Structures are given as structure tokens and as C-alpha cells.
PDB file of C-alpha atoms in Angstrom:
ATOM      1  CA  UNK A   1      34.880 -27.054  20.134  1.00 88.00           C
ATOM      2  CA  UNK A   2      31.579 -28.235  18.577  1.00 93.00           C
ATOM      3  CA  UNK A   3      30.683 -26.846  15.154  1.00 96.00           C
ATOM      4  CA  UNK A   4      27.415 -26.208  13.329  1.00 96.00           C
ATOM      5  CA  UNK A   5      25.855 -24.767  10.205  1.00 97.00           C
ATOM      6  CA  UNK A   6      22.512 -22.966   9.912  1.00 97.00           C
ATOM      7  CA  UNK A   7      20.250 -23.410   6.879  1.00 96.00           C
ATOM      8  CA  UNK A   8      17.251 -21.085   6.449  1.00 93.00           C
ATOM      9  CA  UNK A   9      16.073 -19.151   3.419  1.00 90.00           C
ATOM     10  CA  UNK A  10      15.263 -16.116   5.598  1.00 85.00           C
ATOM     11  CA  UNK A  11      18.365 -14.120   6.538  1.00 86.00           C
ATOM     12  CA  UNK A  12      16.689 -12.545   9.571  1.00 82.00           C
ATOM     13  CA  UNK A  13      15.889 -15.974  10.963  1.00 86.00           C
ATOM     14  CA  UNK A  14      19.496 -17.111  10.421  1.00 90.00           C
ATOM     15  CA  UNK A  15      20.753 -13.997  12.197  1.00 89.00           C
ATOM     16  CA  UNK A  16      18.342 -14.478  15.075  1.00 87.00           C
ATOM     17  CA  UNK A  17      19.189 -18.140  15.591  1.00 92.00           C
ATOM     18  CA  UNK A  18      22.931 -17.400  15.404  1.00 92.00           C
ATOM     19  CA  UNK A  19      22.558 -14.669  18.041  1.00 91.00           C
ATOM     20  CA  UNK A  20      20.476 -16.902  20.350  1.00 91.00           C
ATOM     21  CA  UNK A  21      22.983 -19.741  20.029  1.00 94.00           C
ATOM     22  CA  UNK A  22      25.833 -17.384  20.900  1.00 93.00           C
ATOM     23  CA  UNK A  23      23.931 -16.472  24.064  1.00 91.00           C
ATOM     24  CA  UNK A  24      23.086 -19.974  25.297  1.00 92.00           C
ATOM     25  CA  UNK A  25      26.035 -21.933  23.823  1.00 94.00           C
ATOM     26  CA  UNK A  26      29.046 -19.619  23.371  1.00 94.00           C
ATOM     27  CA  UNK A  27      31.384 -22.586  22.783  1.00 95.00           C
ATOM     28  CA  UNK A  28      29.510 -23.576  19.614  1.00 96.00           C
ATOM     29  CA  UNK A  29      31.215 -22.366  16.425  1.00 96.00           C
ATOM     30  CA  UNK A  30      28.929 -21.551  13.484  1.00 96.00           C
ATOM     31  CA  UNK A  31      31.096 -22.487  10.504  1.00 97.00           C
ATOM     32  CA  UNK A  32      28.648 -21.755   7.685  1.00 96.00           C
ATOM     33  CA  UNK A  33      25.186 -20.636   6.620  1.00 97.00           C
ATOM     34  CA  UNK A  34      22.985 -21.862   3.786  1.00 96.00           C
ATOM     35  CA  UNK A  35      19.932 -20.371   2.075  1.00 94.00           C
ATOM     36  CA  UNK A  36      18.452 -23.680   0.931  1.00 93.00           C
ATOM     37  CA  UNK A  37      18.710 -27.446   1.192  1.00 93.00           C
ATOM     38  CA  UNK A  38      21.178 -27.827  -1.654  1.00 95.00           C
ATOM     39  CA  UNK A  39      23.626 -25.412  -0.049  1.00 96.00           C
ATOM     40  CA  UNK A  40      23.159 -27.160   3.310  1.00 96.00           C
ATOM     41  CA  UNK A  41      24.148 -30.542   1.872  1.00 95.00           C
ATOM     42  CA  UNK A  42      27.193 -28.976   0.193  1.00 96.00           C
ATOM     43  CA  UNK A  43      28.248 -27.232   3.409  1.00 96.00           C
ATOM     44  CA  UNK A  44      28.011 -30.452   5.391  1.00 96.00           C
ATOM     45  CA  UNK A  45      30.384 -32.060   2.906  1.00 96.00           C
ATOM     46  CA  UNK A  46      32.793 -29.119   3.044  1.00 96.00           C
ATOM     47  CA  UNK A  47      32.697 -28.175   6.731  1.00 96.00           C
ATOM     48  CA  UNK A  48      31.767 -31.505   8.328  1.00 95.00           C
ATOM     49  CA  UNK A  49      29.845 -29.819  11.157  1.00 96.00           C
ATOM     50  CA  UNK A  50      28.799 -31.696  14.261  1.00 93.00           C
ATOM     51  CA  UNK A  51      25.319 -30.169  14.011  1.00 93.00           C
ATOM     52  CA  UNK A  52      23.117 -28.919  11.191  1.00 94.00           C
ATOM     53  CA  UNK A  53      20.204 -26.582  11.959  1.00 94.00           C
ATOM     54  CA  UNK A  54      17.764 -27.087   9.071  1.00 91.00           C
ATOM     55  CA  UNK A  55      14.674 -25.021   8.349  1.00 90.00           C
ATOM     56  CA  UNK A  56      12.027 -27.581   7.387  1.00 84.00           C
ATOM     57  CA  UNK A  57      10.511 -25.526   4.604  1.00 82.00           C
ATOM     58  CA  UNK A  58      12.916 -24.019   2.095  1.00 85.00           C
ATOM     59  CA  UNK A  59      12.653 -23.475  -1.656  1.00 83.00           C
ATOM     60  CA  UNK A  60      14.016 -26.251  -3.820  1.00 86.00           C
ATOM     61  CA  UNK A  61      15.308 -29.004  -1.574  1.00 87.00           C
ATOM     62  CA  UNK A  62      13.387 -28.960   1.707  1.00 84.00           C
ATOM     63  CA  UNK A  63      14.973 -29.435   5.103  1.00 86.00           C
ATOM     64  CA  UNK A  64      13.667 -32.985   5.304  1.00 82.00           C
ATOM     65  CA  UNK A  65      15.078 -33.845   1.883  1.00 86.00           C
ATOM     66  CA  UNK A  66      18.424 -32.325   2.838  1.00 89.00           C
ATOM     67  CA  UNK A  67      18.418 -34.254   6.115  1.00 86.00           C
ATOM     68  CA  UNK A  68      17.873 -37.512   4.256  1.00 85.00           C
ATOM     69  CA  UNK A  69      20.976 -36.792   2.124  1.00 89.00           C
ATOM     70  CA  UNK A  70      23.052 -35.676   5.083  1.00 89.00           C
ATOM     71  CA  UNK A  71      22.209 -38.861   6.969  1.00 84.00           C
ATOM     72  CA  UNK A  72      24.617 -39.545   9.809  1.00 83.00           C
ATOM     73  CA  UNK A  73      27.298 -37.126   8.620  1.00 90.00           C
ATOM     74  CA  UNK A  74      25.924 -34.475  10.983  1.00 90.00           C
ATOM     75  CA  UNK A  75      23.352 -34.444  13.762  1.00 87.00           C
ATOM     76  CA  UNK A  76      20.170 -32.763  12.570  1.00 86.00           C
ATOM     77  CA  UNK A  77      18.191 -30.083  14.382  1.00 88.00           C
ATOM     78  CA  UNK A  78      15.040 -29.076  12.512  1.00 87.00           C
ATOM     79  CA  UNK A  79      13.821 -25.476  12.681  1.00 86.00           C
ATOM     80  CA  UNK A  80      10.064 -25.087  12.402  1.00 80.00           C
ATOM     81  CA  UNK A  81       7.309 -22.540  12.961  1.00 74.00           C
ATOM     82  CA  UNK A  82       4.658 -25.210  13.525  1.00 66.00           C
ATOM     83  CA  UNK A  83       4.537 -25.644  17.292  1.00 61.00           C
ATOM     84  CA  UNK A  84       1.223 -27.491  17.491  1.00 55.00           C
ATOM     85  CA  UNK A  85       2.188 -30.029  14.847  1.00 51.00           C
ATOM     86  CA  UNK A  86       5.888 -30.372  15.518  1.00 60.00           C
ATOM     87  CA  UNK A  87       6.258 -30.917  19.227  1.00 59.00           C
ATOM     88  CA  UNK A  88       4.798 -34.414  19.448  1.00 56.00           C
ATOM     89  CA  UNK A  89       6.567 -35.632  16.320  1.00 52.00           C
ATOM     90  CA  UNK A  90       9.983 -34.322  17.287  1.00 59.00           C
ATOM     91  CA  UNK A  91       9.764 -35.226  20.957  1.00 55.00           C
ATOM     92  CA  UNK A  92       9.432 -38.878  19.918  1.00 51.00           C
ATOM     93  CA  UNK A  93      11.998 -38.711  17.136  1.00 53.00           C
ATOM     94  CA  UNK A  94      15.737 -39.186  16.812  1.00 47.00           C
ATOM     95  CA  UNK A  95      16.266 -35.533  15.965  1.00 62.00           C
ATOM     96  CA  UNK A  96      15.679 -32.347  17.898  1.00 74.00           C
ATOM     97  CA  UNK A  97      13.898 -29.170  16.903  1.00 76.00           C
ATOM     98  CA  UNK A  98      13.917 -25.400  17.411  1.00 81.00           C
ATOM     99  CA  UNK A  99      10.745 -23.361  17.137  1.00 76.00           C
ATOM    100  CA  UNK A 100      10.624 -20.096  15.200  1.00 77.00           C
ATOM    101  CA  UNK A 101      11.324 -17.579  16.536  1.00 74.00           C
ATOM    102  CA  UNK A 102      13.919 -19.214  18.767  1.00 77.00           C
ATOM    103  CA  UNK A 103      13.463 -18.213  22.402  1.00 78.00           C
ATOM    104  CA  UNK A 104      16.346 -18.582  24.900  1.00 80.00           C
ATOM    105  CA  UNK A 105      14.535 -20.826  27.402  1.00 81.00           C
ATOM    106  CA  UNK A 106      13.405 -23.399  24.826  1.00 78.00           C
ATOM    107  CA  UNK A 107      16.761 -23.213  23.065  1.00 86.00           C
ATOM    108  CA  UNK A 108      18.555 -24.000  26.336  1.00 88.00           C
ATOM    109  CA  UNK A 109      16.614 -27.271  26.524  1.00 84.00           C
ATOM    110  CA  UNK A 110      17.635 -28.144  22.974  1.00 84.00           C
ATOM    111  CA  UNK A 111      21.267 -27.254  23.677  1.00 90.00           C
ATOM    112  CA  UNK A 112      21.433 -29.509  26.736  1.00 88.00           C
ATOM    113  CA  UNK A 113      20.078 -32.412  24.678  1.00 83.00           C
ATOM    114  CA  UNK A 114      22.534 -31.734  21.888  1.00 86.00           C
ATOM    115  CA  UNK A 115      25.503 -31.574  24.249  1.00 87.00           C
ATOM    116  CA  UNK A 116      24.543 -34.989  25.599  1.00 82.00           C
ATOM    117  CA  UNK A 117      24.089 -36.435  22.106  1.00 79.00           C
ATOM    118  CA  UNK A 118      27.433 -35.133  20.811  1.00 80.00           C
ATOM    119  CA  UNK A 119      29.147 -37.682  23.042  1.00 70.00           C
ATOM    120  CA  UNK A 120      27.307 -40.484  21.253  1.00 64.00           C
ATOM    121  CA  UNK A 121      27.506 -41.775  17.629  1.00 55.00           C
ATOM    122  CA  UNK A 122      25.738 -39.579  15.063  1.00 49.00           C
ATOM    123  CA  UNK A 123      22.052 -40.271  14.712  1.00 51.00           C
ATOM    124  CA  UNK A 124      20.554 -41.225  11.370  1.00 50.00           C
ATOM    125  CA  UNK A 125      17.403 -39.649   9.972  1.00 52.00           C
ATOM    126  CA  UNK A 126      15.672 -43.016   9.662  1.00 50.00           C
ATOM    127  CA  UNK A 127      12.361 -44.178   8.227  1.00 53.00           C
ATOM    128  CA  UNK A 128      10.508 -43.822  11.524  1.00 50.00           C
ATOM    129  CA  UNK A 129      11.500 -40.166  11.860  1.00 54.00           C
ATOM    130  CA  UNK A 130      10.589 -39.504   8.234  1.00 57.00           C
ATOM    131  CA  UNK A 131       7.198 -41.106   8.839  1.00 58.00           C
ATOM    132  CA  UNK A 132       6.571 -38.880  11.845  1.00 56.00           C
ATOM    133  CA  UNK A 133       7.572 -35.805   9.865  1.00 60.00           C
ATOM    134  CA  UNK A 134       5.094 -36.711   7.138  1.00 60.00           C
ATOM    135  CA  UNK A 135       2.267 -35.441   9.322  1.00 58.00           C
ATOM    136  CA  UNK A 136       3.665 -31.973   8.637  1.00 59.00           C
ATOM    137  CA  UNK A 137       3.622 -32.431   4.861  1.00 56.00           C
ATOM    138  CA  UNK A 138       0.526 -30.376   4.073  1.00 56.00           C
ATOM    139  CA  UNK A 139       1.615 -27.529   6.303  1.00 56.00           C
ATOM    140  CA  UNK A 140       5.140 -27.542   4.958  1.00 55.00           C
ATOM    141  CA  UNK A 141       4.001 -27.700   1.339  1.00 54.00           C
ATOM    142  CA  UNK A 142       1.707 -24.687   1.770  1.00 56.00           C
ATOM    143  CA  UNK A 143       2.982 -21.479   0.172  1.00 60.00           C
ATOM    144  CA  UNK A 144       4.823 -19.137   2.474  1.00 60.00           C
ATOM    145  CA  UNK A 145       2.783 -16.147   3.614  1.00 65.00           C
ATOM    146  CA  UNK A 146       3.297 -13.290   1.204  1.00 77.00           C
ATOM    147  CA  UNK A 147       3.093 -10.763   4.018  1.00 87.00           C
ATOM    148  CA  UNK A 148       5.465 -10.151   6.915  1.00 87.00           C
ATOM    149  CA  UNK A 149       4.770 -12.374   9.917  1.00 88.00           C
ATOM    150  CA  UNK A 150       7.497 -11.045  12.220  1.00 88.00           C
ATOM    151  CA  UNK A 151       9.312  -7.781  12.812  1.00 90.00           C
ATOM    152  CA  UNK A 152      12.927  -7.952  13.972  1.00 83.00           C
ATOM    153  CA  UNK A 153      13.740  -5.116  16.374  1.00 84.00           C
ATOM    154  CA  UNK A 154      16.526  -4.298  18.813  1.00 73.00           C
ATOM    155  CA  UNK A 155      15.716  -3.437  22.417  1.00 76.00           C
ATOM    156  CA  UNK A 156      18.953  -2.511  24.143  1.00 71.00           C
ATOM    157  CA  UNK A 157      21.331  -5.415  23.573  1.00 67.00           C
ATOM    158  CA  UNK A 158      18.507  -7.847  22.890  1.00 71.00           C
ATOM    159  CA  UNK A 159      17.109  -8.800  19.494  1.00 73.00           C
ATOM    160  CA  UNK A 160      13.358  -9.410  19.512  1.00 81.00           C
ATOM    161  CA  UNK A 161      11.224 -11.132  16.920  1.00 83.00           C
ATOM    162  CA  UNK A 162       7.803  -9.520  17.314  1.00 91.00           C
ATOM    163  CA  UNK A 163       4.729 -11.215  15.790  1.00 92.00           C
ATOM    164  CA  UNK A 164       2.996  -8.579  13.665  1.00 95.00           C
ATOM    165  CA  UNK A 165      -0.409  -9.292  15.220  1.00 95.00           C
ATOM    166  CA  UNK A 166       0.978  -8.072  18.578  1.00 95.00           C
ATOM    167  CA  UNK A 167       1.951  -4.684  17.138  1.00 97.00           C
ATOM    168  CA  UNK A 168      -0.545  -1.878  17.762  1.00 97.00           C
ATOM    169  CA  UNK A 169       0.952   0.659  15.381  1.00 98.00           C
ATOM    170  CA  UNK A 170       4.064   1.851  13.548  1.00 97.00           C
ATOM    171  CA  UNK A 171       5.013   5.514  13.509  1.00 96.00           C
ATOM    172  CA  UNK A 172       8.030   6.964  11.706  1.00 93.00           C
ATOM    173  CA  UNK A 173      10.177  10.040  12.125  1.00 86.00           C
ATOM    174  CA  UNK A 174      13.102  11.102   9.949  1.00 77.00           C
ATOM    175  CA  UNK A 175      15.425   8.275  11.051  1.00 82.00           C
ATOM    176  CA  UNK A 176      13.507   5.530  12.807  1.00 88.00           C
ATOM    177  CA  UNK A 177      10.143   3.814  12.988  1.00 94.00           C
ATOM    178  CA  UNK A 178       8.588   3.205  16.387  1.00 93.00           C
ATOM    179  CA  UNK A 179       7.086  -0.279  16.826  1.00 95.00           C
ATOM    180  CA  UNK A 180       4.478  -0.086  19.591  1.00 96.00           C
ATOM    181  CA  UNK A 181       3.031  -3.154  21.295  1.00 95.00           C
ATOM    182  CA  UNK A 182       0.814  -3.302  24.370  1.00 95.00           C
ATOM    183  CA  UNK A 183       3.817  -3.863  26.638  1.00 92.00           C
ATOM    184  CA  UNK A 184       6.870  -2.261  25.035  1.00 92.00           C
ATOM    185  CA  UNK A 185       8.230   0.016  22.343  1.00 91.00           C
ATOM    186  CA  UNK A 186      11.031  -0.817  19.921  1.00 90.00           C
ATOM    187  CA  UNK A 187      12.766   0.994  17.082  1.00 88.00           C
ATOM    188  CA  UNK A 188      13.558  -0.192  13.567  1.00 90.00           C
ATOM    189  CA  UNK A 189      15.092   1.545  10.569  1.00 86.00           C
ATOM    190  CA  UNK A 190      12.558   0.396   7.980  1.00 89.00           C
ATOM    191  CA  UNK A 191      10.286   3.300   6.911  1.00 91.00           C
ATOM    192  CA  UNK A 192       6.504   3.115   6.926  1.00 94.00           C
ATOM    193  CA  UNK A 193       6.349   3.241   3.122  1.00 91.00           C
ATOM    194  CA  UNK A 194       8.263  -0.060   2.928  1.00 91.00           C
ATOM    195  CA  UNK A 195       6.283  -1.651   5.754  1.00 94.00           C
ATOM    196  CA  UNK A 196       3.032  -0.726   4.012  1.00 93.00           C
ATOM    197  CA  UNK A 197       4.074  -2.831   1.021  1.00 91.00           C
ATOM    198  CA  UNK A 198       5.143  -5.839   3.109  1.00 91.00           C
ATOM    199  CA  UNK A 199       2.378  -6.037   5.743  1.00 95.00           C
ATOM    200  CA  UNK A 200      -1.108  -7.452   5.192  1.00 94.00           C
ATOM    201  CA  UNK A 201      -3.275  -4.462   4.182  1.00 93.00           C
ATOM    202  CA  UNK A 202      -6.281  -6.174   5.756  1.00 92.00           C
ATOM    203  CA  UNK A 203      -4.503  -6.104   9.128  1.00 95.00           C
ATOM    204  CA  UNK A 204      -2.597  -2.823   8.949  1.00 97.00           C
ATOM    205  CA  UNK A 205      -4.098   0.367   7.588  1.00 96.00           C
ATOM    206  CA  UNK A 206      -1.910   3.246   6.557  1.00 96.00           C
ATOM    207  CA  UNK A 207      -3.637   6.312   8.007  1.00 96.00           C
ATOM    208  CA  UNK A 208      -0.836   8.819   7.449  1.00 96.00           C
ATOM    209  CA  UNK A 209       2.384   8.868   5.418  1.00 94.00           C
ATOM    210  CA  UNK A 210       4.214   8.122   8.677  1.00 95.00           C
ATOM    211  CA  UNK A 211       1.698   5.874  10.463  1.00 97.00           C
ATOM    212  CA  UNK A 212       0.345   2.336  10.167  1.00 97.00           C
ATOM    213  CA  UNK A 213      -2.215   1.040  12.653  1.00 97.00           C
ATOM    214  CA  UNK A 214      -3.383  -2.485  13.452  1.00 97.00           C
ATOM    215  CA  UNK A 215      -7.092  -2.619  12.568  1.00 96.00           C
ATOM    216  CA  UNK A 216      -7.768  -4.806  15.603  1.00 96.00           C
ATOM    217  CA  UNK A 217      -6.226  -2.159  17.883  1.00 96.00           C
ATOM    218  CA  UNK A 218      -8.526   0.655  16.753  1.00 96.00           C
ATOM    219  CA  UNK A 219     -10.906   1.693  19.536  1.00 95.00           C
ATOM    220  CA  UNK A 220     -12.548   4.479  17.593  1.00 93.00           C
ATOM    221  CA  UNK A 221     -12.084   7.734  15.718  1.00 93.00           C
ATOM    222  CA  UNK A 222     -12.585  11.218  17.093  1.00 93.00           C
ATOM    223  CA  UNK A 223     -12.101  14.822  15.947  1.00 91.00           C
ATOM    224  CA  UNK A 224     -10.170  17.544  17.725  1.00 92.00           C
ATOM    225  CA  UNK A 225     -10.998  21.256  17.853  1.00 91.00           C
ATOM    226  CA  UNK A 226      -9.021  21.788  14.639  1.00 90.00           C
ATOM    227  CA  UNK A 227     -11.207  19.287  12.813  1.00 89.00           C
ATOM    228  CA  UNK A 228      -8.507  16.637  12.489  1.00 92.00           C
ATOM    229  CA  UNK A 229      -9.552  12.999  12.634  1.00 93.00           C
ATOM    230  CA  UNK A 230      -7.676  11.022  15.275  1.00 95.00           C
ATOM    231  CA  UNK A 231      -7.548   7.264  15.802  1.00 96.00           C
ATOM    232  CA  UNK A 232      -7.920   6.063  19.390  1.00 96.00           C
ATOM    233  CA  UNK A 233      -5.794   2.996  20.151  1.00 96.00           C
ATOM    234  CA  UNK A 234      -6.997   0.381  22.647  1.00 95.00           C
ATOM    235  CA  UNK A 235      -5.120   0.639  25.925  1.00 94.00           C
ATOM    236  CA  UNK A 236      -2.883   3.491  24.752  1.00 95.00           C
ATOM    237  CA  UNK A 237      -2.942   7.261  25.349  1.00 95.00           C
ATOM    238  CA  UNK A 238      -1.733   8.103  21.836  1.00 93.00           C
ATOM    239  CA  UNK A 239      -4.112   9.588  19.293  1.00 94.00           C
ATOM    240  CA  UNK A 240      -2.939   8.925  15.749  1.00 96.00           C
ATOM    241  CA  UNK A 241      -3.702  11.567  13.147  1.00 95.00           C
ATOM    242  CA  UNK A 242      -5.500  10.469   9.972  1.00 95.00           C
ATOM    243  CA  UNK A 243      -4.552  12.208   6.746  1.00 94.00           C
ATOM    244  CA  UNK A 244      -7.404  13.306   4.485  1.00 90.00           C
ATOM    245  CA  UNK A 245      -6.305  10.892   1.787  1.00 90.00           C
ATOM    246  CA  UNK A 246      -6.936   7.977   4.164  1.00 92.00           C
ATOM    247  CA  UNK A 247     -10.264   9.076   5.638  1.00 90.00           C
ATOM    248  CA  UNK A 248     -12.142   6.768   3.276  1.00 87.00           C
ATOM    249  CA  UNK A 249     -10.936   3.815   5.372  1.00 87.00           C
ATOM    250  CA  UNK A 250     -13.227   4.896   8.185  1.00 85.00           C
ATOM    251  CA  UNK A 251     -16.448   5.461   6.263  1.00 75.00           C
ATOM    252  CA  UNK A 252     -17.619   2.020   7.295  1.00 61.00           C
ATOM    253  CA  UNK A 253     -17.035   2.753  10.977  1.00 57.00           C
TER     254      UNK A 253
END
């Protein structure tokens, strides 16, 4: 049975990758998880995994630095969010890659490659691969966004990673928060008050204690016969009530 470890400083991303791997490669045993490069190197020494899934950008020791230390002790699979910059470099390299968030179809391609490579001697992260990865240096060195970029939500038995820019609005009740996109609805347990602190306030306006709306999804504002201000959402029938304390947001409209 092949074994692997996952190294990513974001727990949600580790959970998502583990779940996707269980779906497309049930025979693979995840024997450990690391939050940074240092822990990844230690785990490789302890667990001797066949594969190491390394987030490129982690605090402290980066994924590339960890890969250089791991060498040929484990086959490296880099995890990256930089599709445009990564694909060409990794396609030509001696290592494989997984894009964040990991989608089943792309992950299946990676898994088939890895299965084929496991029958061969371990590959070394050599100078040519390091040189190709250097084109990502500026992107990787950039500070991580301070605001949420993805929302993890369950839809039935499936776990979805939803880019925040695709979300039209959030609306909470006593137990759950509805995450509404143009094509589907999902539920999460995080309340609006917490989301308001973690999302970009320039992209999401809190218009009610229980509602956040994507500024780009606002079609207009109207008033009902009771004098309440209601936000019209593009492509949706819902009208979202605006509390008086948030009316100032719409003075410019």
C-alpha cells in the first residue's frame, strides 16, 4: 500500500486534499500531516512516505526548501494556487503538482502519473527543477492574503471549496449560514459576525446583523411599503433587508 504525507499550513486545505485523495486513490494511506516545511522534513524521516504533498508557500521553511532537504527520500508533489505560473514549470519538471483547490478530475491525472512513477526509482529535486521553480519566487514570496479567499462548505456528501468572489451573499439563521452562489446554495456553521471579520470589507458589505452581500452582486436598492430598504441581487429573486445602521453604505449609490 503506497503511503504519503500532506504538508500545508492551512488545515482546511489539508482536509480537502486528504478527502479528494481518498476519493480518487483509496489505496493511498496518509500517514502524517505537517503545518510547515520543518515538520514535513521531520515526518519524511520518521514515516518514510512514498509521496510527499508539499504546499509551495508555507511560513518558515518553504515547500521548495523542504523538497531540497527531502531529496530522493520521497517523491515530491507540489501544491500550488498559481495555475498560470505553475503549469508550464511543473509539466516540464521531474515533480508533479496539485492546484488549489484540488479538483477530482485534475487530481486523477496526477494520481495516474504518480502510480506510474512509484514503480521507478525515486526522483530527485534537481537543479533544473529548482531553476524552473524560481520563476514563481516573487509570487511565492508575496504575503498571503489577509482576507479569506475560499469558503469550505458541504453539499450532501461532497466538500466544496468556493472562491469568495463567486458568492453572492451570506445569510445566517440561528444555526447555519447560507452561502448563495449563482448556481447553488450551501450551508456552513460559521456565523456572519465571524465572516465579516475575515472577508474583504471592500468586497463584502454587512447590511444586516445576519447578512453579508457581495458588492459586485448588488443590482440596486429599493424600498417596500413599510419603508424598509432592500438590496436587489443580480440574477436572484431574494431581496435582502438593510438595517438602518448600514444604510450609510448606500449613500453613494
